[in-house]
PDB file of C-alpha atoms in Angstrom:
ATOM      1  CA  MET A   1     -13.845 -51.007   0.815  1.00 37.00           C
ATOM      2  CA  PRO A   2     -15.923 -48.367  -1.016  1.00 40.00           C
ATOM      3  CA  ASN A   3     -19.616 -48.976  -1.433  1.00 42.00           C
ATOM      4  CA  ALA A   4     -20.144 -50.331  -4.925  1.00 40.00           C
ATOM      5  CA  SER A   5     -23.396 -48.451  -5.243  1.00 41.00           C
ATOM      6  CA  ALA A   6     -21.493 -45.179  -4.992  1.00 42.00           C
ATOM      7  CA  ARG A   7     -19.447 -45.831  -8.101  1.00 45.00           C
ATOM      8  CA  PRO A   8     -22.092 -45.227 -10.758  1.00 43.00           C
ATOM      9  CA  LYS A   9     -23.035 -41.956  -9.088  1.00 47.00           C
ATOM     10  CA  HIS A  10     -19.405 -40.823  -9.149  1.00 48.00           C
ATOM     11  CA  GLY A  11     -19.208 -41.881 -12.755  1.00 48.00           C
ATOM     12  CA  ARG A  12     -22.373 -39.944 -13.594  1.00 50.00           C
ATOM     13  CA  ARG A  13     -20.952 -36.827 -11.945  1.00 49.00           C
ATOM     14  CA  THR A  14     -17.722 -37.216 -13.915  1.00 45.00           C
ATOM     15  CA  ARG A  15     -19.601 -37.693 -17.182  1.00 47.00           C
ATOM     16  CA  ARG A  16     -21.814 -34.724 -16.368  1.00 48.00           C
ATOM     17  CA  ARG A  17     -18.772 -32.498 -15.830  1.00 46.00           C
ATOM     18  CA  ARG A  18     -17.333 -33.685 -19.105  1.00 44.00           C
ATOM     19  CA  ARG A  19     -20.586 -32.927 -20.916  1.00 50.00           C
ATOM     20  CA  GLU A  20     -20.537 -29.402 -19.466  1.00 54.00           C
ATOM     21  CA  ASP A  21     -17.005 -28.655 -20.711  1.00 75.00           C
ATOM     22  CA  PRO A  22     -17.935 -28.317 -24.389  1.00 84.00           C
ATOM     23  CA  ALA A  23     -20.756 -25.945 -23.451  1.00 84.00           C
ATOM     24  CA  ARG A  24     -18.406 -23.825 -21.379  1.00 84.00           C
ATOM     25  CA  ASN A  25     -15.841 -23.806 -24.151  1.00 87.00           C
ATOM     26  CA  GLU A  26     -18.504 -22.737 -26.625  1.00 89.00           C
ATOM     27  CA  LEU A  27     -19.599 -19.936 -24.277  1.00 90.00           C
ATOM     28  CA  VAL A  28     -16.010 -18.750 -23.867  1.00 90.00           C
ATOM     29  CA  SER A  29     -15.408 -18.839 -27.621  1.00 91.00           C
ATOM     30  CA  SER A  30     -18.618 -16.996 -28.493  1.00 92.00           C
ATOM     31  CA  SER A  31     -18.060 -14.393 -25.744  1.00 92.00           C
ATOM     32  CA  LEU A  32     -14.530 -13.772 -26.979  1.00 92.00           C
ATOM     33  CA  GLU A  33     -15.816 -13.233 -30.499  1.00 94.00           C
ATOM     34  CA  SER A  34     -18.560 -10.957 -29.187  1.00 94.00           C
ATOM     35  CA  ALA A  35     -16.038  -8.925 -27.212  1.00 93.00           C
ATOM     36  CA  GLN A  36     -13.929  -8.382 -30.305  1.00 92.00           C
ATOM     37  CA  GLN A  37     -16.992  -7.456 -32.371  1.00 94.00           C
ATOM     38  CA  CYS A  38     -18.124  -4.996 -29.704  1.00 95.00           C
ATOM     39  CA  LEU A  39     -14.665  -3.410 -29.734  1.00 92.00           C
ATOM     40  CA  PHE A  40     -14.939  -2.999 -33.485  1.00 93.00           C
ATOM     41  CA  ASN A  41     -18.320  -1.299 -32.979  1.00 95.00           C
ATOM     42  CA  GLN A  42     -16.910   0.831 -30.105  1.00 95.00           C
ATOM     43  CA  ASP A  43     -19.419  -0.682 -27.686  1.00 96.00           C
ATOM     44  CA  TYR A  44     -16.888  -0.758 -24.852  1.00 96.00           C
ATOM     45  CA  GLY A  45     -19.305  -1.468 -22.007  1.00 95.00           C
ATOM     46  CA  THR A  46     -20.604  -4.667 -23.578  1.00 96.00           C
ATOM     47  CA  ALA A  47     -17.095  -5.676 -24.636  1.00 95.00           C
ATOM     48  CA  PHE A  48     -15.930  -5.256 -21.043  1.00 96.00           C
ATOM     49  CA  VAL A  49     -18.703  -7.570 -19.777  1.00 95.00           C
ATOM     50  CA  HIS A  50     -17.781 -10.210 -22.354  1.00 95.00           C
ATOM     51  CA  TYR A  51     -14.090 -10.030 -21.400  1.00 95.00           C
ATOM     52  CA  LEU A  52     -14.958 -10.430 -17.715  1.00 95.00           C
ATOM     53  CA  LEU A  53     -16.954 -13.554 -18.547  1.00 94.00           C
ATOM     54  CA  VAL A  54     -14.191 -15.016 -20.708  1.00 94.00           C
ATOM     55  CA  LEU A  55     -11.364 -14.375 -18.248  1.00 94.00           C
ATOM     56  CA  ASN A  56     -13.309 -15.649 -15.241  1.00 93.00           C
ATOM     57  CA  LEU A  57     -14.334 -18.842 -17.026  1.00 92.00           C
ATOM     58  CA  ALA A  58     -11.032 -19.385 -18.820  1.00 92.00           C
ATOM     59  CA  PRO A  59      -8.090 -17.791 -16.952  1.00 92.00           C
ATOM     60  CA  MET A  60      -5.710 -19.395 -19.439  1.00 92.00           C
ATOM     61  CA  PHE A  61      -6.688 -16.603 -21.876  1.00 92.00           C
ATOM     62  CA  LYS A  62      -5.341 -13.855 -19.601  1.00 93.00           C
ATOM     63  CA  ASP A  63      -2.022 -13.442 -21.364  1.00 93.00           C
ATOM     64  CA  PHE A  64      -3.677 -13.593 -24.773  1.00 91.00           C
ATOM     65  CA  ALA A  65      -6.390 -11.030 -23.945  1.00 92.00           C
ATOM     66  CA  ARG A  66      -4.503  -8.727 -21.562  1.00 94.00           C
ATOM     67  CA  GLU A  67      -3.844  -5.889 -24.012  1.00 95.00           C
ATOM     68  CA  SER A  68      -7.362  -5.920 -25.442  1.00 95.00           C
ATOM     69  CA  PHE A  69      -8.831  -6.098 -21.945  1.00 96.00           C
ATOM     70  CA  ARG A  70      -6.798  -3.091 -20.807  1.00 96.00           C
ATOM     71  CA  PHE A  71      -7.843  -1.100 -23.863  1.00 96.00           C
ATOM     72  CA  THR A  72     -11.503  -1.973 -23.266  1.00 96.00           C
ATOM     73  CA  LEU A  73     -11.268  -1.088 -19.573  1.00 96.00           C
ATOM     74  CA  PHE A  74      -9.695   2.302 -20.250  1.00 96.00           C
ATOM     75  CA  LYS A  75     -12.178   3.211 -23.001  1.00 96.00           C
ATOM     76  CA  TRP A  76     -15.190   2.120 -20.950  1.00 96.00           C
ATOM     77  CA  THR A  77     -14.072   3.941 -17.802  1.00 95.00           C
ATOM     78  CA  GLU A  78     -13.473   7.091 -19.869  1.00 94.00           C
ATOM     79  CA  GLU A  79     -17.110   6.924 -20.937  1.00 95.00           C
ATOM     80  CA  LEU A  80     -18.268   6.317 -17.372  1.00 95.00           C
ATOM     81  CA  ASP A  81     -16.163   9.246 -16.174  1.00 93.00           C
ATOM     82  CA  SER A  82     -17.599  11.562 -18.823  1.00 92.00           C
ATOM     83  CA  VAL A  83     -21.180  10.948 -17.632  1.00 93.00           C
ATOM     84  CA  GLY A  84     -20.364  10.995 -13.918  1.00 91.00           C
ATOM     85  CA  ARG A  85     -20.916   7.293 -13.210  1.00 93.00           C
ATOM     86  CA  ILE A  86     -18.034   7.258 -10.762  1.00 93.00           C
ATOM     87  CA  GLN A  87     -19.041   4.292  -8.625  1.00 93.00           C
ATOM     88  CA  GLU A  88     -19.382   2.103 -11.712  1.00 95.00           C
ATOM     89  CA  LEU A  89     -15.996   3.332 -12.913  1.00 95.00           C
ATOM     90  CA  PHE A  90     -14.273   2.160  -9.738  1.00 94.00           C
ATOM     91  CA  ASP A  91     -16.276  -1.071  -9.722  1.00 95.00           C
ATOM     92  CA  CYS A  92     -14.780  -1.812 -13.153  1.00 96.00           C
ATOM     93  CA  TYR A  93     -11.261  -1.194 -11.863  1.00 96.00           C
ATOM     94  CA  GLU A  94     -11.880  -3.430  -8.857  1.00 95.00           C
ATOM     95  CA  GLN A  95     -13.083  -6.211 -11.155  1.00 96.00           C
ATOM     96  CA  ALA A  96     -10.057  -5.709 -13.384  1.00 96.00           C
ATOM     97  CA  LEU A  97      -7.654  -5.886 -10.450  1.00 96.00           C
ATOM     98  CA  GLU A  98      -9.290  -9.085  -9.223  1.00 95.00           C
ATOM     99  CA  LEU A  99      -8.289 -10.611 -12.551  1.00 96.00           C
ATOM    100  CA  PHE A 100      -4.912  -8.835 -12.841  1.00 96.00           C
ATOM    101  CA  PRO A 101      -3.825  -7.869  -9.284  1.00 95.00           C
ATOM    102  CA  ALA A 102      -0.206  -7.370 -10.359  1.00 95.00           C
ATOM    103  CA  ASP A 103      -0.853  -5.306 -13.482  1.00 96.00           C
ATOM    104  CA  GLU A 104       1.094  -2.072 -13.077  1.00 96.00           C
ATOM    105  CA  VAL A 105      -0.654  -0.376 -16.014  1.00 96.00           C
ATOM    106  CA  ILE A 106      -4.127  -0.903 -14.515  1.00 96.00           C
ATOM    107  CA  LEU A 107      -2.898   0.197 -11.075  1.00 96.00           C
ATOM    108  CA  ASN A 108      -1.390   3.353 -12.531  1.00 95.00           C
ATOM    109  CA  SER A 109      -4.550   4.161 -14.495  1.00 96.00           C
ATOM    110  CA  MET A 110      -6.765   3.708 -11.438  1.00 95.00           C
ATOM    111  CA  GLY A 111      -4.394   5.979  -9.510  1.00 93.00           C
ATOM    112  CA  GLU A 112      -4.830   8.661 -12.176  1.00 94.00           C
ATOM    113  CA  HIS A 113      -8.612   8.544 -11.777  1.00 94.00           C
ATOM    114  CA  LEU A 114      -8.295   8.703  -7.987  1.00 92.00           C
ATOM    115  CA  PHE A 115      -5.961  11.689  -8.227  1.00 88.00           C
ATOM    116  CA  ARG A 116      -8.270  13.617 -10.551  1.00 88.00           C
ATOM    117  CA  MET A 117     -11.157  13.048  -8.162  1.00 88.00           C
ATOM    118  CA  GLY A 118      -9.227  14.319  -5.162  1.00 83.00           C
ATOM    119  CA  PHE A 119      -8.355  10.995  -3.499  1.00 86.00           C
ATOM    120  CA  ARG A 120      -4.657  11.819  -3.396  1.00 82.00           C
ATOM    121  CA  ASP A 121      -3.528   9.487  -0.618  1.00 81.00           C
ATOM    122  CA  GLU A 122      -5.244   6.546  -2.327  1.00 86.00           C
ATOM    123  CA  ALA A 123      -3.778   7.581  -5.685  1.00 88.00           C
ATOM    124  CA  ALA A 124      -0.277   7.649  -4.222  1.00 85.00           C
ATOM    125  CA  GLY A 125      -0.795   4.119  -2.908  1.00 86.00           C
ATOM    126  CA  HIS A 126      -1.708   2.820  -6.375  1.00 92.00           C
ATOM    127  CA  PHE A 127       1.226   4.591  -8.041  1.00 91.00           C
ATOM    128  CA  HIS A 128       3.557   3.149  -5.416  1.00 87.00           C
ATOM    129  CA  LYS A 129       2.235  -0.385  -5.997  1.00 91.00           C
ATOM    130  CA  ALA A 130       2.796   0.063  -9.733  1.00 94.00           C
ATOM    131  CA  LEU A 131       6.382   1.153  -9.089  1.00 90.00           C
ATOM    132  CA  LYS A 132       7.000  -1.803  -6.802  1.00 89.00           C
ATOM    133  CA  LEU A 133       5.930  -4.104  -9.611  1.00 93.00           C
ATOM    134  CA  ARG A 134       7.934  -2.236 -12.251  1.00 93.00           C
ATOM    135  CA  PRO A 135      10.515   0.222 -10.879  1.00 90.00           C
ATOM    136  CA  ASP A 136      11.384   1.513 -14.368  1.00 92.00           C
ATOM    137  CA  TYR A 137       7.757   2.451 -15.212  1.00 93.00           C
ATOM    138  CA  PRO A 138       8.129   6.179 -16.069  1.00 93.00           C
ATOM    139  CA  GLU A 139       4.410   7.086 -16.010  1.00 93.00           C
ATOM    140  CA  ALA A 140       3.916   5.667 -12.519  1.00 91.00           C
ATOM    141  CA  ARG A 141       7.077   7.338 -11.224  1.00 89.00           C
ATOM    142  CA  GLU A 142       6.046  10.717 -12.643  1.00 89.00           C
ATOM    143  CA  ASN A 143       2.554  10.321 -11.189  1.00 90.00           C
ATOM    144  CA  PHE A 144       3.889   9.288  -7.791  1.00 85.00           C
ATOM    145  CA  TYR A 145       6.102  12.351  -7.472  1.00 80.00           C
ATOM    146  CA  ARG A 146       3.355  14.586  -8.835  1.00 80.00           C
ATOM    147  CA  VAL A 147       0.941  13.480  -6.120  1.00 82.00           C
ATOM    148  CA  ALA A 148       3.717  13.724  -3.528  1.00 72.00           C
ATOM    149  CA  ASN A 149       4.162  17.395  -4.454  1.00 70.00           C
ATOM    150  CA  TRP A 150       0.513  17.942  -3.593  1.00 68.00           C
ATOM    151  CA  LEU A 151       0.690  16.077  -0.298  1.00 61.00           C
ATOM    152  CA  VAL A 152       4.104  17.094   1.041  1.00 60.00           C
ATOM    153  CA  GLU A 153       4.227  20.710   2.161  1.00 55.00           C
ATOM    154  CA  ARG A 154       7.042  22.825   0.731  1.00 53.00           C
ATOM    155  CA  TRP A 155       8.365  23.691   4.188  1.00 52.00           C
ATOM    156  CA  HIS A 156       9.135  19.994   4.662  1.00 55.00           C
ATOM    157  CA  PHE A 157      11.943  20.172   2.099  1.00 55.00           C
ATOM    158  CA  LEU A 158      13.473  23.242   3.750  1.00 56.00           C
ATOM    159  CA  MET A 159      13.315  21.521   7.134  1.00 62.00           C
ATOM    160  CA  LEU A 160      14.996  18.367   5.840  1.00 65.00           C
ATOM    161  CA  ASN A 161      17.826  20.464   4.399  1.00 66.00           C
ATOM    162  CA  ASP A 162      18.394  22.329   7.677  1.00 75.00           C
ATOM    163  CA  HIS A 163      21.727  20.704   8.545  1.00 82.00           C
ATOM    164  CA  GLY A 164      22.026  22.472  11.885  1.00 84.00           C
ATOM    165  CA  ARG A 165      18.626  21.201  12.997  1.00 82.00           C
ATOM    166  CA  ASN A 166      19.378  17.670  11.843  1.00 86.00           C
ATOM    167  CA  ARG A 167      22.722  17.645  13.643  1.00 90.00           C
ATOM    168  CA  LYS A 168      21.105  18.712  16.930  1.00 91.00           C
ATOM    169  CA  TYR A 169      18.524  15.958  16.661  1.00 90.00           C
ATOM    170  CA  GLN A 170      21.221  13.404  15.886  1.00 92.00           C
ATOM    171  CA  GLN A 171      23.284  14.494  18.883  1.00 95.00           C
ATOM    172  CA  ALA A 172      20.321  14.423  21.274  1.00 94.00           C
ATOM    173  CA  ILE A 173      19.134  11.003  20.114  1.00 95.00           C
ATOM    174  CA  GLN A 174      22.672   9.612  20.212  1.00 95.00           C
ATOM    175  CA  LYS A 175      23.080  10.838  23.779  1.00 94.00           C
ATOM    176  CA  ALA A 176      19.831   9.150  24.827  1.00 94.00           C
ATOM    177  CA  VAL A 177      20.688   5.867  23.107  1.00 94.00           C
ATOM    178  CA  GLN A 178      24.191   5.803  24.563  1.00 92.00           C
ATOM    179  CA  SER A 179      22.716   6.343  28.036  1.00 91.00           C
ATOM    180  CA  GLY A 180      20.721   3.127  27.638  1.00 90.00           C
ATOM    181  CA  CYS A 181      17.562   3.940  25.658  1.00 92.00           C
ATOM    182  CA  ASN A 182      17.947   1.012  23.314  1.00 93.00           C
ATOM    183  CA  THR A 183      14.385   0.717  21.974  1.00 95.00           C
ATOM    184  CA  VAL A 184      12.947   3.728  20.154  1.00 96.00           C
ATOM    185  CA  LEU A 185       9.594   4.792  18.684  1.00 96.00           C
ATOM    186  CA  ASP A 186       9.452   7.653  16.162  1.00 96.00           C
ATOM    187  CA  ILE A 187       5.927   9.142  16.132  1.00 94.00           C
ATOM    188  CA  GLY A 188       4.908  10.854  12.889  1.00 90.00           C
ATOM    189  CA  THR A 189       8.095   9.750  11.200  1.00 91.00           C
ATOM    190  CA  GLY A 190       7.549  11.678   7.931  1.00 86.00           C
ATOM    191  CA  THR A 191      10.509  10.732   5.770  1.00 85.00           C
ATOM    192  CA  GLY A 192      11.927   8.595   8.600  1.00 91.00           C
ATOM    193  CA  ILE A 193      14.813  10.878   9.517  1.00 90.00           C
ATOM    194  CA  LEU A 194      14.514  10.637  13.332  1.00 93.00           C
ATOM    195  CA  GLY A 195      14.139   6.871  13.205  1.00 95.00           C
ATOM    196  CA  MET A 196      17.272   6.692  11.072  1.00 95.00           C
ATOM    197  CA  CYS A 197      19.069   8.897  13.598  1.00 94.00           C
ATOM    198  CA  ALA A 198      18.156   6.388  16.315  1.00 95.00           C
ATOM    199  CA  LYS A 199      19.342   3.444  14.262  1.00 95.00           C
ATOM    200  CA  LYS A 200      22.549   5.244  13.340  1.00 94.00           C
ATOM    201  CA  ALA A 201      23.111   5.940  17.046  1.00 95.00           C
ATOM    202  CA  GLY A 202      23.028   2.203  17.738  1.00 95.00           C
ATOM    203  CA  ALA A 203      19.501   1.516  18.984  1.00 95.00           C
ATOM    204  CA  ALA A 204      18.756  -2.190  18.895  1.00 95.00           C
ATOM    205  CA  GLU A 205      15.073  -1.832  17.993  1.00 96.00           C
ATOM    206  CA  VAL A 206      13.537   1.129  16.162  1.00 97.00           C
ATOM    207  CA  TYR A 207       9.842   1.492  15.334  1.00 97.00           C
ATOM    208  CA  ALA A 208       8.047   4.306  13.551  1.00 96.00           C
ATOM    209  CA  CYS A 209       4.483   5.245  12.694  1.00 95.00           C
ATOM    210  CA  GLU A 210       3.052   7.556  10.050  1.00 92.00           C
ATOM    211  CA  LEU A 211      -0.602   8.398   9.419  1.00 89.00           C
ATOM    212  CA  SER A 212      -0.275   9.855   5.900  1.00 83.00           C
ATOM    213  CA  LYS A 213      -0.276   7.130   3.261  1.00 80.00           C
ATOM    214  CA  THR A 214       1.943   9.206   0.992  1.00 74.00           C
ATOM    215  CA  MET A 215       4.497   9.960   3.705  1.00 81.00           C
ATOM    216  CA  TYR A 216       4.455   6.313   4.791  1.00 87.00           C
ATOM    217  CA  GLU A 217       5.262   5.224   1.234  1.00 82.00           C
ATOM    218  CA  LEU A 218       7.988   7.873   0.968  1.00 81.00           C
ATOM    219  CA  ALA A 219       9.497   6.790   4.279  1.00 87.00           C
ATOM    220  CA  CYS A 220       9.652   3.193   3.044  1.00 89.00           C
ATOM    221  CA  GLU A 221      11.467   4.391  -0.082  1.00 84.00           C
ATOM    222  CA  VAL A 222      13.897   6.496   1.969  1.00 88.00           C
ATOM    223  CA  LEU A 223      14.720   3.608   4.303  1.00 92.00           C
ATOM    224  CA  THR A 224      15.301   1.291   1.362  1.00 90.00           C
ATOM    225  CA  ALA A 225      17.554   3.847  -0.338  1.00 87.00           C
ATOM    226  CA  ASN A 226      19.572   4.147   2.900  1.00 91.00           C
ATOM    227  CA  LYS A 227      19.647   0.348   3.423  1.00 92.00           C
ATOM    228  CA  MET A 228      17.781   0.664   6.741  1.00 93.00           C
ATOM    229  CA  ASP A 229      14.502  -0.994   5.725  1.00 90.00           C
ATOM    230  CA  ASP A 230      15.443  -4.162   7.653  1.00 92.00           C
ATOM    231  CA  GLY A 231      16.384  -2.246  10.798  1.00 93.00           C
ATOM    232  CA  ILE A 232      13.359   0.018  11.222  1.00 95.00           C
ATOM    233  CA  LYS A 233       9.747  -1.189  11.318  1.00 96.00           C
ATOM    234  CA  ILE A 234       7.261   1.413  10.047  1.00 95.00           C
ATOM    235  CA  VAL A 235       3.506   1.047  10.548  1.00 95.00           C
ATOM    236  CA  HIS A 236       0.920   3.051   8.638  1.00 93.00           C
ATOM    237  CA  MET A 237      -1.300   4.301  11.446  1.00 93.00           C
ATOM    238  CA  LYS A 238      -1.866   7.007  14.025  1.00 92.00           C
ATOM    239  CA  SER A 239       0.135   6.608  17.234  1.00 93.00           C
ATOM    240  CA  LEU A 240      -3.071   7.044  19.267  1.00 93.00           C
ATOM    241  CA  GLU A 241      -4.325   3.771  17.771  1.00 94.00           C
ATOM    242  CA  MET A 242      -1.145   1.773  18.419  1.00 95.00           C
ATOM    243  CA  GLU A 243      -1.183  -1.111  20.878  1.00 94.00           C
ATOM    244  CA  VAL A 244       1.455  -3.362  22.408  1.00 95.00           C
ATOM    245  CA  PRO A 245       2.064  -6.120  21.328  1.00 94.00           C
ATOM    246  CA  LYS A 246      -0.370  -5.843  18.413  1.00 94.00           C
ATOM    247  CA  ASP A 247       1.437  -3.109  16.480  1.00 95.00           C
ATOM    248  CA  ILE A 248       4.864  -3.094  18.127  1.00 95.00           C
ATOM    249  CA  PRO A 249       6.103  -6.074  20.136  1.00 95.00           C
ATOM    250  CA  GLN A 250       7.144  -4.159  23.254  1.00 94.00           C
ATOM    251  CA  LYS A 251       7.048  -0.832  25.027  1.00 95.00           C
ATOM    252  CA  VAL A 252      10.026   1.349  24.206  1.00 96.00           C
ATOM    253  CA  SER A 253      12.545   3.202  26.337  1.00 95.00           C
ATOM    254  CA  LEU A 254      12.573   6.334  24.150  1.00 95.00           C
ATOM    255  CA  VAL A 255       9.950   8.194  22.107  1.00 95.00           C
ATOM    256  CA  VAL A 256      11.036  10.789  19.551  1.00 94.00           C
ATOM    257  CA  THR A 257       8.719  13.027  17.554  1.00 91.00           C
ATOM    258  CA  GLU A 258       8.522  16.302  15.714  1.00 85.00           C
ATOM    259  CA  THR A 259       4.760  16.549  15.327  1.00 77.00           C
ATOM    260  CA  VAL A 260       4.781  20.305  15.802  1.00 69.00           C
ATOM    261  CA  ASP A 261       3.613  23.147  13.589  1.00 59.00           C
ATOM    262  CA  ALA A 262       4.355  26.869  13.568  1.00 51.00           C
ATOM    263  CA  GLY A 263       2.047  27.253  16.589  1.00 51.00           C
ATOM    264  CA  LEU A 264       3.721  24.287  18.358  1.00 54.00           C
ATOM    265  CA  PHE A 265       0.564  22.367  19.325  1.00 59.00           C
ATOM    266  CA  GLY A 266      -1.373  22.267  16.038  1.00 56.00           C
ATOM    267  CA  GLU A 267      -0.551  18.644  15.157  1.00 60.00           C
ATOM    268  CA  GLY A 268      -1.815  17.162  18.422  1.00 71.00           C
ATOM    269  CA  ILE A 269       1.580  16.570  20.000  1.00 83.00           C
ATOM    270  CA  ILE A 270       0.252  16.820  23.567  1.00 87.00           C
ATOM    271  CA  GLU A 271      -2.380  14.125  23.053  1.00 90.00           C
ATOM    272  CA  SER A 272       0.141  11.913  21.246  1.00 90.00           C
ATOM    273  CA  LEU A 273       2.725  12.202  24.020  1.00 90.00           C
ATOM    274  CA  ILE A 274       0.183  11.553  26.780  1.00 92.00           C
ATOM    275  CA  HIS A 275      -0.982   8.404  24.975  1.00 93.00           C
ATOM    276  CA  ALA A 276       2.606   7.290  24.354  1.00 92.00           C
ATOM    277  CA  TRP A 277       3.505   7.883  28.029  1.00 92.00           C
ATOM    278  CA  HIS A 278       0.690   5.624  29.226  1.00 93.00           C
ATOM    279  CA  HIS A 279       0.621   2.970  26.511  1.00 94.00           C
ATOM    280  CA  LEU A 280       3.852   2.836  24.487  1.00 96.00           C
ATOM    281  CA  LEU A 281       6.671   3.968  26.792  1.00 94.00           C
ATOM    282  CA  LEU A 282       8.222   1.927  29.583  1.00 91.00           C
ATOM    283  CA  PRO A 283       7.472   3.264  33.097  1.00 85.00           C
ATOM    284  CA  PRO A 284      10.212   5.592  34.471  1.00 75.00           C
ATOM    285  CA  GLN A 285      11.491   3.096  37.044  1.00 57.00           C
ATOM    286  CA  VAL A 286      11.710   0.340  34.428  1.00 53.00           C
ATOM    287  CA  ARG A 287      13.542   2.669  32.050  1.00 54.00           C
ATOM    288  CA  ALA A 288      16.029   3.493  34.808  1.00 51.00           C
ATOM    289  CA  ILE A 289      16.714  -0.192  35.488  1.00 48.00           C
ATOM    290  CA  TYR A 290      16.932  -0.861  31.764  1.00 49.00           C
ATOM    291  CA  LYS A 291      19.462   1.938  31.270  1.00 53.00           C
ATOM    292  CA  HIS A 292      21.561   0.654  34.178  1.00 49.00           C
ATOM    293  CA  THR A 293      21.710  -2.868  32.761  1.00 52.00           C
ATOM    294  CA  GLN A 294      22.584  -1.486  29.323  1.00 53.00           C
ATOM    295  CA  ARG A 295      25.486   0.519  30.742  1.00 53.00           C
ATOM    296  CA  THR A 296      26.857  -2.177  33.070  1.00 48.00           C
ATOM    297  CA  GLY A 297      25.980  -5.261  31.065  1.00 51.00           C
ATOM    298  CA  ASN A 298      24.396  -6.836  34.179  1.00 45.00           C
ATOM    299  CA  ARG A 299      21.167  -8.824  34.115  1.00 39.00           C
ATOM    300  CA  THR A 300      18.339  -8.126  36.534  1.00 32.00           C
TER     301      THR A 300
END
């Protein structure tokens, strides 16, 4: 049975909370009025502070104040940008996204600032998030493809349209998979084409990694468009940092990659393959046994 002496204390705490509610409501109301007055006076920095206070104390006003809050945020960050107060600008966006984490307009606007300041990978990530939230958002789509044009080299498009090259890769990967290489890792997947070749060839498990944030996002879009997003797991990281089973659940029987440049070794392919050989690829004798069981259907 509860201690009777505890009851009055509980009651006092309850009454104290109730007495505080009117004060909080008054603060919210006065801050909301102040925010609107500051907007009228074009004092966007003070208005932004008032809106932060209101929306943190009274989240139920988010829908009501969303448009005004966005307008205030954009006007205030324009001022901060014009005087070079960049850290404060991004602090404001971070505070805004804490309140509205799924607001595609705020995400897109932050991406535009990031792009202008040279943070193109980060900008692409924000544009992509905005598109995920609202696929028909034209500004975010235009921005995403604009930043992709900066980050994806022109030769990449020519390479992807080289049908003879693609056919040779498909044939080689299909031959390896049919000989028993049933688990595949695509290093530096780019748009995901080699991973898709492996899946199309019948590989049971296909993994891929991509260091570039923009290319990772593009690869995810390509896999979704080709209905292979459930069959290929892509991780956004460098292959040299990958670990089993942390990043992929098992070592694989086949590694595919095209991390080569015009000089062959410029993209670190040797280092990547040495690391993959020791840490991500099954030992040769295990691969041989694995291939045999795949061909015969026997268990070892």
